[in-house]
Coordinates of C-alpha atoms in Angstrom, one line a residue:
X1 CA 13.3 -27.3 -6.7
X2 CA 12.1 -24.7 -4.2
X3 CA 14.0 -21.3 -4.3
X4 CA 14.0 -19.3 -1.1
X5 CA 14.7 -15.4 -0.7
X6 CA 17.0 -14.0 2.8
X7 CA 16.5 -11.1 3.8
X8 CA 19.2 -9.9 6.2
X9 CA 19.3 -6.9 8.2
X10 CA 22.9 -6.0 9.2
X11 CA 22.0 -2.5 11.1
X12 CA 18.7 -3.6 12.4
X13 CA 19.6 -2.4 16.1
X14 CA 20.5 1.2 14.6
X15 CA 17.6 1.3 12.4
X16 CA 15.3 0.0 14.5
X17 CA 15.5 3.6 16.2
X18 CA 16.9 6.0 14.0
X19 CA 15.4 4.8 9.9
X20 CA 17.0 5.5 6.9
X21 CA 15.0 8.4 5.7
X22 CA 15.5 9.9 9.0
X23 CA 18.1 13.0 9.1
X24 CA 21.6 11.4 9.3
X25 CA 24.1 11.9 11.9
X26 CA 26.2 10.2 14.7
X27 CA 24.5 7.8 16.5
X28 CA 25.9 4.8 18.5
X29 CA 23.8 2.1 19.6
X30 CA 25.1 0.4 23.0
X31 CA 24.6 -3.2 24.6
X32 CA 25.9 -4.1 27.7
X33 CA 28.3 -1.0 27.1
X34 CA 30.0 -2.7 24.0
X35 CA 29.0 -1.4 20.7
X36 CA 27.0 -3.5 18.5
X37 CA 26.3 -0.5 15.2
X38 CA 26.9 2.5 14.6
X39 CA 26.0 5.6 11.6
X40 CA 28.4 6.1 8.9
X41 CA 29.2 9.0 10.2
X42 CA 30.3 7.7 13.5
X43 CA 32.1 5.0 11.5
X44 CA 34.2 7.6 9.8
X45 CA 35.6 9.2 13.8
X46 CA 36.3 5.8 14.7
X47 CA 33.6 4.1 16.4
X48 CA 34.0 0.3 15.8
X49 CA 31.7 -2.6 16.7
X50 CA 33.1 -4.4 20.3
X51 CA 34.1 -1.1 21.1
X52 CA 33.6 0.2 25.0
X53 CA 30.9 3.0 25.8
X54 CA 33.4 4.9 27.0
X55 CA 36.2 4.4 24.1
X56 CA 33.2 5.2 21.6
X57 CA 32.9 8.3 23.4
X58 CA 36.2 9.2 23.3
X59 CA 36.6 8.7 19.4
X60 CA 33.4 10.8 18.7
X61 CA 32.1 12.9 21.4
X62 CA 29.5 14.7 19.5
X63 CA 27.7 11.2 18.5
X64 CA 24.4 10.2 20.3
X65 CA 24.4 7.0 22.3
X66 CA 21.1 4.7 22.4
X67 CA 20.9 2.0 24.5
X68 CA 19.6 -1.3 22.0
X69 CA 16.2 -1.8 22.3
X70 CA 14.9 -5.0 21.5
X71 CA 11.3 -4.1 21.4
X72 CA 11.6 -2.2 18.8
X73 CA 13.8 -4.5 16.8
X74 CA 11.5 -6.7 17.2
X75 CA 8.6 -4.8 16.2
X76 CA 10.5 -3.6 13.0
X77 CA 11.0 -7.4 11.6
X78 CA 7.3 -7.9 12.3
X79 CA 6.4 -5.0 10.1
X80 CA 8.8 -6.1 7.2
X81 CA 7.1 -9.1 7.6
X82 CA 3.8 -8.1 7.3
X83 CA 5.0 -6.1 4.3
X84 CA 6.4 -9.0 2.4
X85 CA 3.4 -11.0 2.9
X86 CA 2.2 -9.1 -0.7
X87 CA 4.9 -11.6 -2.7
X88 CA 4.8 -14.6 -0.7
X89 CA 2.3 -16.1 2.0
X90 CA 5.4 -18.3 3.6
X91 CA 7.9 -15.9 5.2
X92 CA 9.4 -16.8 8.6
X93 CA 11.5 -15.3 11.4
X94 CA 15.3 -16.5 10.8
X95 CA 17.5 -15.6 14.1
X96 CA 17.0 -11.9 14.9
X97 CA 17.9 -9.8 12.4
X98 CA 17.0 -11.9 9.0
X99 CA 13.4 -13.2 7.4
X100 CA 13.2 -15.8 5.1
X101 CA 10.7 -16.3 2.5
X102 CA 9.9 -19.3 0.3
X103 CA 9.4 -17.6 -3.2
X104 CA 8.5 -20.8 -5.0
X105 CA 5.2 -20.4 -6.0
X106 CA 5.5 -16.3 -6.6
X107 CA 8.4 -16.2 -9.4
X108 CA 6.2 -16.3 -12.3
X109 CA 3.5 -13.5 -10.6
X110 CA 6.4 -11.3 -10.4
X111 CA 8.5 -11.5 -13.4
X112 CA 11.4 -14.0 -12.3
X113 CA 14.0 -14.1 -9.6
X114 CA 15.4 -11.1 -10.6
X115 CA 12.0 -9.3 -10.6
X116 CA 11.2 -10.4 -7.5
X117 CA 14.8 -10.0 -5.6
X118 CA 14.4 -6.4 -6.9
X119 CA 11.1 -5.6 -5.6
X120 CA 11.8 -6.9 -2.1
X121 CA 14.7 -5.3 -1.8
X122 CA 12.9 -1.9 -2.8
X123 CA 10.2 -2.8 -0.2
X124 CA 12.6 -2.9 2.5
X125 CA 14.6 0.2 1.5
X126 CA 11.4 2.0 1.6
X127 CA 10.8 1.0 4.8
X128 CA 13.8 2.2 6.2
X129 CA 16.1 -0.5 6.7
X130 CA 19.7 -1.7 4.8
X131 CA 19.1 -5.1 3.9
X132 CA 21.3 -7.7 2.3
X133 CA 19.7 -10.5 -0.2
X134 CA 20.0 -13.7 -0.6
X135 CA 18.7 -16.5 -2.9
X136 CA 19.3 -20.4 -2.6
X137 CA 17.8 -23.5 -2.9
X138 CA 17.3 -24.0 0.7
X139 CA 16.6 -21.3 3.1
X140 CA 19.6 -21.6 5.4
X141 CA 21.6 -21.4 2.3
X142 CA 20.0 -18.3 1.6
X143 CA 19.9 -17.1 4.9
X144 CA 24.1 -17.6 5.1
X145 CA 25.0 -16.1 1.7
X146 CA 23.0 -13.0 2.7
X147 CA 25.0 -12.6 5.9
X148 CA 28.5 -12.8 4.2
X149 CA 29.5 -9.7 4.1
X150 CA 32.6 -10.8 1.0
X151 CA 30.1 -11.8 -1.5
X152 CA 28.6 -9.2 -4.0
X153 CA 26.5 -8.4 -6.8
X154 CA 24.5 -11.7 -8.7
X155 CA 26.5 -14.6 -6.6
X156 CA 24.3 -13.7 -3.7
X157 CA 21.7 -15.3 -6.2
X158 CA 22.0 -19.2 -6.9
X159 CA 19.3 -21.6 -8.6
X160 CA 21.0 -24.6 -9.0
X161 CA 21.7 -27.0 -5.8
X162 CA 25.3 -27.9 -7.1
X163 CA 26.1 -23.7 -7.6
X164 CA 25.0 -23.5 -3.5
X165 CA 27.0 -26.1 -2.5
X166 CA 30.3 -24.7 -4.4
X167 CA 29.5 -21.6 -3.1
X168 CA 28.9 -22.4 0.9
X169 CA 32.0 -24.6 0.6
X170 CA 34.2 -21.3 0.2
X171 CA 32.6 -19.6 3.4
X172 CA 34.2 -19.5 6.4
X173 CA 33.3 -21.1 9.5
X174 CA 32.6 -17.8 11.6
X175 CA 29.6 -17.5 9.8
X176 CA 27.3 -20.6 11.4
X177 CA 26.4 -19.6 14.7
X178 CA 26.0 -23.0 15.9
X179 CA 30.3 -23.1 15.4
X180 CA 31.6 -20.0 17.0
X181 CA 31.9 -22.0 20.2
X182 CA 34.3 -23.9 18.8
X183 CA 36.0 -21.5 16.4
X184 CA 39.3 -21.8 18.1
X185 CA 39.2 -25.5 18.3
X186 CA 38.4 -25.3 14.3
X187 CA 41.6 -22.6 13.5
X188 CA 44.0 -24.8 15.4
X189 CA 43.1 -27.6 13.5
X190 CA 43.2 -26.1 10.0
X191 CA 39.4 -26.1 9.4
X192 CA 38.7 -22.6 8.2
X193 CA 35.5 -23.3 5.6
X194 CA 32.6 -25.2 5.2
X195 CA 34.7 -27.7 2.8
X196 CA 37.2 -28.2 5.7
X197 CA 34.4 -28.7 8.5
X198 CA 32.7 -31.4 6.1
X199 CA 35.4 -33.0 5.4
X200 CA 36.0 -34.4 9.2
X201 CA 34.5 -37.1 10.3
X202 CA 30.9 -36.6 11.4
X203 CA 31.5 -39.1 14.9
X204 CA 34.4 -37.5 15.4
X205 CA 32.9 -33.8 14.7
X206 CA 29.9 -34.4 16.8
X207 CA 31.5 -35.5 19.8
X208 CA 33.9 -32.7 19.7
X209 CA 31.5 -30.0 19.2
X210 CA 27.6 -31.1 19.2
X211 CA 25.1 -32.1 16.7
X212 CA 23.2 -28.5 16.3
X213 CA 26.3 -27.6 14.5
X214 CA 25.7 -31.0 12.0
X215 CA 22.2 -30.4 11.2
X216 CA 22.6 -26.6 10.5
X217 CA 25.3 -27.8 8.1
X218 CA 23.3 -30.3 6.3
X219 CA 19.9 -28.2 6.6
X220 CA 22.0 -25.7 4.4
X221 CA 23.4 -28.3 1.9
X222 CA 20.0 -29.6 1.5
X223 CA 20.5 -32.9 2.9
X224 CA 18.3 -32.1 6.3
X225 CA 14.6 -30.9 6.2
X226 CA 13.8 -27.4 7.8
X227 CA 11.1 -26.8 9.8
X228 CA 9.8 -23.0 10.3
X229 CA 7.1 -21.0 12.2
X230 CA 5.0 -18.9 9.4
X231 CA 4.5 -15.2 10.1
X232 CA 0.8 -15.0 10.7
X233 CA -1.3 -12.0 9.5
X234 CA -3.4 -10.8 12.4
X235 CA -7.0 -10.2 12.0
X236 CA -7.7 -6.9 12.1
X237 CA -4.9 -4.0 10.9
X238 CA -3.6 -1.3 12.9
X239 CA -0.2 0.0 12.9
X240 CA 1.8 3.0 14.7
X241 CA 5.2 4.3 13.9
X242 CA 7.2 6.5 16.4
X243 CA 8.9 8.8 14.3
X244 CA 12.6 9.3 15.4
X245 CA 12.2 13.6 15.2
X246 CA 9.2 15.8 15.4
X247 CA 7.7 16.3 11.4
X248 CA 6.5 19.7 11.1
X249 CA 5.0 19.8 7.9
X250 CA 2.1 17.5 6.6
X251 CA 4.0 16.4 3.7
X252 CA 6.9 14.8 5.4
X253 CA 4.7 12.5 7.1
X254 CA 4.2 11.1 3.7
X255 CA 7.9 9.0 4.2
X256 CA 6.0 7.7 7.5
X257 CA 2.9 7.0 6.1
X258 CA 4.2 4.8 3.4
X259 CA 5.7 2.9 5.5
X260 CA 2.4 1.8 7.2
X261 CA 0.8 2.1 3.6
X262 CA 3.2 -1.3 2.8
X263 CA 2.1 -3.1 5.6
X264 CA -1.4 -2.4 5.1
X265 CA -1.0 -3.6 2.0
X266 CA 0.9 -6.7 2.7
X267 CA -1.7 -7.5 5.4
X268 CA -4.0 -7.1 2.8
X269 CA -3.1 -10.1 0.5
X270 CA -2.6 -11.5 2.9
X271 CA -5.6 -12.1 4.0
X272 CA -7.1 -11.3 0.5
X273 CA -8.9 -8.5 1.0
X274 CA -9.5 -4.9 -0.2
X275 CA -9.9 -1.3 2.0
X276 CA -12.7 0.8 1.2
X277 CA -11.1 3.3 3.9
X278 CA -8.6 3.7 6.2
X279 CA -7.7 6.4 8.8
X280 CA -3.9 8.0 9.6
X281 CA -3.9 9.3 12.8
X282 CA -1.1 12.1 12.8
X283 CA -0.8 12.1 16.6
X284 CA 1.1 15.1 18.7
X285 CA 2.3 15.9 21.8
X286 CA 1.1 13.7 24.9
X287 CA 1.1 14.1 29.0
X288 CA 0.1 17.6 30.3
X289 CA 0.1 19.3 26.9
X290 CA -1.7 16.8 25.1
X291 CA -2.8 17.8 21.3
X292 CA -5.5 15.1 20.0
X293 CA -4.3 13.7 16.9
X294 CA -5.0 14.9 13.5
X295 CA -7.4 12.5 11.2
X296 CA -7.3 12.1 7.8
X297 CA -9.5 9.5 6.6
X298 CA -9.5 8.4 3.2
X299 CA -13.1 6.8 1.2
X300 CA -12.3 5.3 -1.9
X301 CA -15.1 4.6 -4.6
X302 CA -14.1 0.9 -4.9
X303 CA -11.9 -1.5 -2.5
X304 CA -8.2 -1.6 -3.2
X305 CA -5.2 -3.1 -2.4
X306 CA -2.7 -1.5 -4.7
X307 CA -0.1 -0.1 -2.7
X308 CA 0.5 2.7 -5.6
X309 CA -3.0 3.9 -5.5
X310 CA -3.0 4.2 -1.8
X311 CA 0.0 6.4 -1.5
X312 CA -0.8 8.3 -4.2
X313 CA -4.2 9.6 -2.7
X314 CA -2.3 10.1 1.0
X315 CA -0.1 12.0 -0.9
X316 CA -2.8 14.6 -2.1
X317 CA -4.7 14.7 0.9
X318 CA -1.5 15.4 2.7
X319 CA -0.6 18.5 0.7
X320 CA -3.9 19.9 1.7
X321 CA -3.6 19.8 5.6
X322 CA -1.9 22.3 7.9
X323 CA -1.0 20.8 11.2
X324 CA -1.8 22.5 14.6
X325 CA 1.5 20.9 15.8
X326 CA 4.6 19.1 15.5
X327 CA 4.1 15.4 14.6
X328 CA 5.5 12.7 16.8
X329 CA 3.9 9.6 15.7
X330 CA 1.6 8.1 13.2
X331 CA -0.9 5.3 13.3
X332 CA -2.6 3.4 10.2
X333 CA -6.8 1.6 10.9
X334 CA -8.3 0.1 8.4
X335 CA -11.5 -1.2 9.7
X336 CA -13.9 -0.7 6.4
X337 CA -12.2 -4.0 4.1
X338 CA -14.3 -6.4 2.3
X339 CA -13.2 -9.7 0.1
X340 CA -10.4 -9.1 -3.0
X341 CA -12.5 -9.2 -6.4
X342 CA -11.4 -11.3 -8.6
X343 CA -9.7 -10.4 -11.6
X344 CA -12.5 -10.0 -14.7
X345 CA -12.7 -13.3 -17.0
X346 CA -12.5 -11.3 -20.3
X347 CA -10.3 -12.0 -23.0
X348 CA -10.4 -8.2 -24.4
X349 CA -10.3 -4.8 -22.3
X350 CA -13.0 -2.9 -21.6
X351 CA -14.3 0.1 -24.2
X352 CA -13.2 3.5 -22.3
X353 CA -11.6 1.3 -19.5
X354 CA -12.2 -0.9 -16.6
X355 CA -14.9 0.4 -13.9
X356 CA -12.1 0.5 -11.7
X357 CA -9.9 3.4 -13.5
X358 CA -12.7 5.5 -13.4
X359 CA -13.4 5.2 -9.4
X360 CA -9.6 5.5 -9.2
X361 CA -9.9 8.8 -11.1
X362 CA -13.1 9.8 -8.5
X363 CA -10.7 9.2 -5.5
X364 CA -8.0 10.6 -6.9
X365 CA -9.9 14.4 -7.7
X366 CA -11.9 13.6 -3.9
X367 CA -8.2 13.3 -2.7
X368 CA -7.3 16.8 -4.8
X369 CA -10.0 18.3 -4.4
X370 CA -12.2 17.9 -1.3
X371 CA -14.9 15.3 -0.7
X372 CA -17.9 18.5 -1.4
X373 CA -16.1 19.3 -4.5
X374 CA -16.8 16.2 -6.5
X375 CA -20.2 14.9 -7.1
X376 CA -21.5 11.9 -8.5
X377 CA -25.0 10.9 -9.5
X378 CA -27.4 9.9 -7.0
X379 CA -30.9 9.7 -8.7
X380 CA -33.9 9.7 -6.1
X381 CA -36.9 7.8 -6.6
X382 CA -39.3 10.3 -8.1
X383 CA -40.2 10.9 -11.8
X384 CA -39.9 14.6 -11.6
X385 CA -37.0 15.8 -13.2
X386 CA -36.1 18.4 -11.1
X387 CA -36.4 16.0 -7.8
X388 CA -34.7 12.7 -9.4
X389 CA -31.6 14.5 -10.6
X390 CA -29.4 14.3 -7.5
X391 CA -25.6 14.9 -6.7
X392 CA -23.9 13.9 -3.3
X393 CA -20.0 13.7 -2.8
X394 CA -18.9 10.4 -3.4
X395 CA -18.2 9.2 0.1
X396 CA -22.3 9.5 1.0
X397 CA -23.4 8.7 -2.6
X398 CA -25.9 6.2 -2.3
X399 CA -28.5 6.0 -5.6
X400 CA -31.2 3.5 -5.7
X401 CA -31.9 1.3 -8.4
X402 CA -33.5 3.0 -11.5
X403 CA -34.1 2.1 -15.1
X404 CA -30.8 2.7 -16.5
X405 CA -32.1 3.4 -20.0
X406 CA -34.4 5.7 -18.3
X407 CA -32.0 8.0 -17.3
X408 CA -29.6 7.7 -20.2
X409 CA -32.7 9.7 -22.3
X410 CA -32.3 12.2 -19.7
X411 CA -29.7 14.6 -19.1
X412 CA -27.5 15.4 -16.2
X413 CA -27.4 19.3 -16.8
X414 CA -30.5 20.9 -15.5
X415 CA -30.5 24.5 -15.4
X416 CA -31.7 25.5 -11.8
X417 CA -35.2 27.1 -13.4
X418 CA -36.8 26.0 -16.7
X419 CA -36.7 28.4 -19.1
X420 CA -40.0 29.4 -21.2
X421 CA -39.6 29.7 -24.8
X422 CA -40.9 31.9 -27.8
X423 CA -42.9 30.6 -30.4
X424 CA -42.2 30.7 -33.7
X425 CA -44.4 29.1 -36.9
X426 CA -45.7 27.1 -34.1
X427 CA -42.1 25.9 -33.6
X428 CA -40.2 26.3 -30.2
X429 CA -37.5 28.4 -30.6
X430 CA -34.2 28.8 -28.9
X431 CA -32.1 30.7 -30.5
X432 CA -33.2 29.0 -33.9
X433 CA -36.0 26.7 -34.5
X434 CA -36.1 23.7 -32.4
X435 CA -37.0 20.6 -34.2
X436 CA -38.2 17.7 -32.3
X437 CA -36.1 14.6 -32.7
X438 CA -37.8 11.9 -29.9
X439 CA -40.6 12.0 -27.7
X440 CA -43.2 12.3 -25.8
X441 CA -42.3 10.9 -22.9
X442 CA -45.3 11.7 -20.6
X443 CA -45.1 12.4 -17.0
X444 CA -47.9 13.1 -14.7
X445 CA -47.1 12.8 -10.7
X446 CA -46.9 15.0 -7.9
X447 CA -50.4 15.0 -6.7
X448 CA -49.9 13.2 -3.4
X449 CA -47.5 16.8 -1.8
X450 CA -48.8 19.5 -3.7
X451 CA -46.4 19.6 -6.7
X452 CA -48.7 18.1 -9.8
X453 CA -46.8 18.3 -13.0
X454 CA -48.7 17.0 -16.5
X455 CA -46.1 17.7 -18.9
X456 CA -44.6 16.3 -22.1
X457 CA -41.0 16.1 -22.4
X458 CA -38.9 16.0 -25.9
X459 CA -35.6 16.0 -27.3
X460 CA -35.3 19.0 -29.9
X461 CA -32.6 19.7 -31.7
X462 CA -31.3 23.2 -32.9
X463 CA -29.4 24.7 -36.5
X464 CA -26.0 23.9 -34.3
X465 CA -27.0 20.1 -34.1
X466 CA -27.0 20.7 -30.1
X467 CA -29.4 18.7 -28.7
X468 CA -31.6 20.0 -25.7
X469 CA -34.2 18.3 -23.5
X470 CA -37.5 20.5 -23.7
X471 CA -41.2 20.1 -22.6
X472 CA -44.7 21.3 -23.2
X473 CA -46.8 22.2 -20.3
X474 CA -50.4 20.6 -20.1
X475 CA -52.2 22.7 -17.5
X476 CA -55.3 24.7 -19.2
X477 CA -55.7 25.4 -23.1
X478 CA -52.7 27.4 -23.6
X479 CA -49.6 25.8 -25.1
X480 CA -46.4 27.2 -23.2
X481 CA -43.3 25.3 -24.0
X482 CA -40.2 25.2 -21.3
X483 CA -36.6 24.5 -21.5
X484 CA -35.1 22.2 -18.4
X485 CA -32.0 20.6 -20.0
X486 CA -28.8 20.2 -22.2
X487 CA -26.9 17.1 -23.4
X488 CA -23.5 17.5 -23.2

């Protein structure tokens, strides 16, 4: 038995210009000057849907009028979509304010219905939008006991096809669009619910009314198949959000930018892929006094496409940047992506973690930080210590292959100059007698640009067990013996 999820939208016209986590007020949104939402706040003076411009107006003259604007009610179910596209690969547009999704195959990756219900309703919320849920057996099912507006709490949520059924039968008839034509032909003859409708004759019903009305009842009862158009991920992301007032501060961008962040990541599974960086384009004021927009690019040490992670490292690159002006809008590219790794085949974790925690960590102190303030390895190709030992910022890191257990004998701190030590009963000595634990390792090079080194390098160890990475110079008949480094 399938089990679908609605996702209906009831101030979609109203959100569509003015989001959730904007700053509240009184705003009225007008169609063909007849109200279709409104703000709580505009709610509470008066303002009811059907109501005239000019009676809305007259109930709360302080409120702000919008004229609806389908565009961008449009463009707001496409980005929900695109976000919800991380829990199922089948969600489709239902009417204009609703998206269904076929949740059949995601239950178990997501905990259960519950789970799942729970998480796409957070999604939403996050993106700005009041939503109402649904769950059925069929997805008009679903799609109808998300739009009654008299059912609460867990019966939104049915499994079995008998529960559905019971539960449609108690709805009224205002609620299938394909009837409202005929809702006063329907109230005159008693039929005020599904049961009544279905319990006409079907001849007699259809040539009455029409059969569109027929097959939406059956396709919810389950006894007609549905047909849907699949949201399609595009190929390439790249998202903008026009931000309902001007953001002053970096950091409340960060309710914008997560927004994109969901759809990046929704695109992302989508398609099954990862972002090894992405650009947010803070963009200003346009026309005459136009500001370029403000860049903040983020280069993670490994491919993602955890929604968590992603926000987490906006967040701290966001608390770092001072704007030069207001912000009006925002824009998301990710054009660096590469294929979703696979999860790792063992049974057992990793010792000390997975590779992935520690480039997490990397990004995370990049993020904090500043990109010249952390430094990875990046070994060059030469034997001399003091040229091989290399550090770049993580973002132009780029060692080449070496003998792994080479470099583990070696370590990472080098002091800037080698440091010549006394001699003591033929011993090296640093601050007590060094005793040499492993070595020689010879290494004679340099010859081909002026730098020849013939030296013999050991690891000595001192009274305090510390270990330290010493050599002995080869040039002439004098023995001088330096120190270069120290193991942590």
């Amino acid at each position: 038995m399938r089990s679908w999820i609605s996702v209906h939208l009831p101030l979609l016209p109203l959100e569509a210009i003015r989001p959730r986590w904007s700053d509240p007020g009184k705003h009225v949104i007008v169609d063909r000057e007849y109200v279709v939402a409104m703000s709580p706040q505009a709610a509470q003076d008066g303002v009811r849907i059907g109501m005239r411009r000019a009676g809305a107006q007259a109930m709360c003259p302080d409120s702000s009028l919008h004229e609806r604007d389908f565009t961008r009610e449009q463009e707001a179910l496409n980005s929900i979509a695109l976000a919800l596209l991380r829990y199922t690969p089948e969600v489709a547009l239902a009417h204009q304010d609703s998206l269904l999704l076929d949740v059949t195959a995601s239950l178990r990756a997501f905990g259960g219905r519950l789970s799942l219900c729970r998480l796409v309703r957070e999604s939403v919320r996050v993106l700005g939008f009041t939503l109402q849920v649904g769950m059925a057996p069929t997805a008009q099912g679903a799609w109808l006991l998300s739009c009654c507006e008299g059912i609460r709490g867990p019966r939104r949520r049915v499994i079995r096809m008998e529960s559905m059924r019971h539960l449609l039968d108690t709805l009224p008839c205002t609620l299938l669009s394909e009837a409202r034509p005929y809702l006063d032909w329907l109230e005159g003859i008693g039929c005020m619910n599904f049961a009544d409708m279905r319990k006409l004759p079907r001849a007699g019903l259809q040539r009455r009314c029409d059969k569109q009305m027929l097959d939406a009842l059956d396709r919810a009862y389950g006894e007609a198949p549905e047909l849907f158009d699949w949201v399609q991920a595009p190929k390439s992301f790249s998202a903008k959000l026009e931000l309902p007032d001007r953001i002053e501060h970096a950091e409340a961008a960060l309710f914008a930018a997560r927004r994109l962040i969901l759809q990046l990541t929704g695109w992302l599974v989508a398609q099954q892929l990862a972002v090894a960086r992405f650009v947010l384009l803070l963009e200003h004021e346009r026309g005459r006094t136009a500001i370029p927009p403000t860049p903040i690019d983020i280069a993670l040490a490994e491919p993602t496409w955890h929604e968590e992670h992603l926000t987490r490292l906006l967040k701290e690159r966001l608390g770092r940047i001072e704007l030069i002006a207001p912000v009006i809008a925002a824009r998301l590219e990710a054009d660096h992506v590469s294929a979703m790794l696979p999860p790792t085949e063992s049974l057992f974790p990793e010792p000390g973690g997975m590779p992935m925690d520690f480039h997490r960590l990397l990004e995370l102190l990049t993020a904090r930080l500043g990109e010249q303030n952390v430094l990875v390895p990046a070994p060059r190709a030469d034997h001399r210590p003091e040229i091989c030992n290399g550090w770049a910022p993580t973002s132009t890191a780029n060692p080449v292959d070496l003998p792994l257990d080479r470099l583990a004998e070696r370590p990472f701190w080098l002091l800037l100059q080698p440091v010549e030590l006394i001699l003591r009963d033929n011993r090296p000595f640093y601050g007590s007698p060094l005793r040499l634990i492993k070595g020689p390792e010879r290494i004679e090079c340099g010859w081909w640009d002026g730098g020849l080194i013939m030296r013999d390098y050991f690891i000595a160890q001192g009274e305090t067990a510390v270990l330290y990475w010493i050599y002995r110079e080869r040039h002439g008949e004098e023995i001088c013996w330096y120190l270069q480094g120290l193991f942590a």
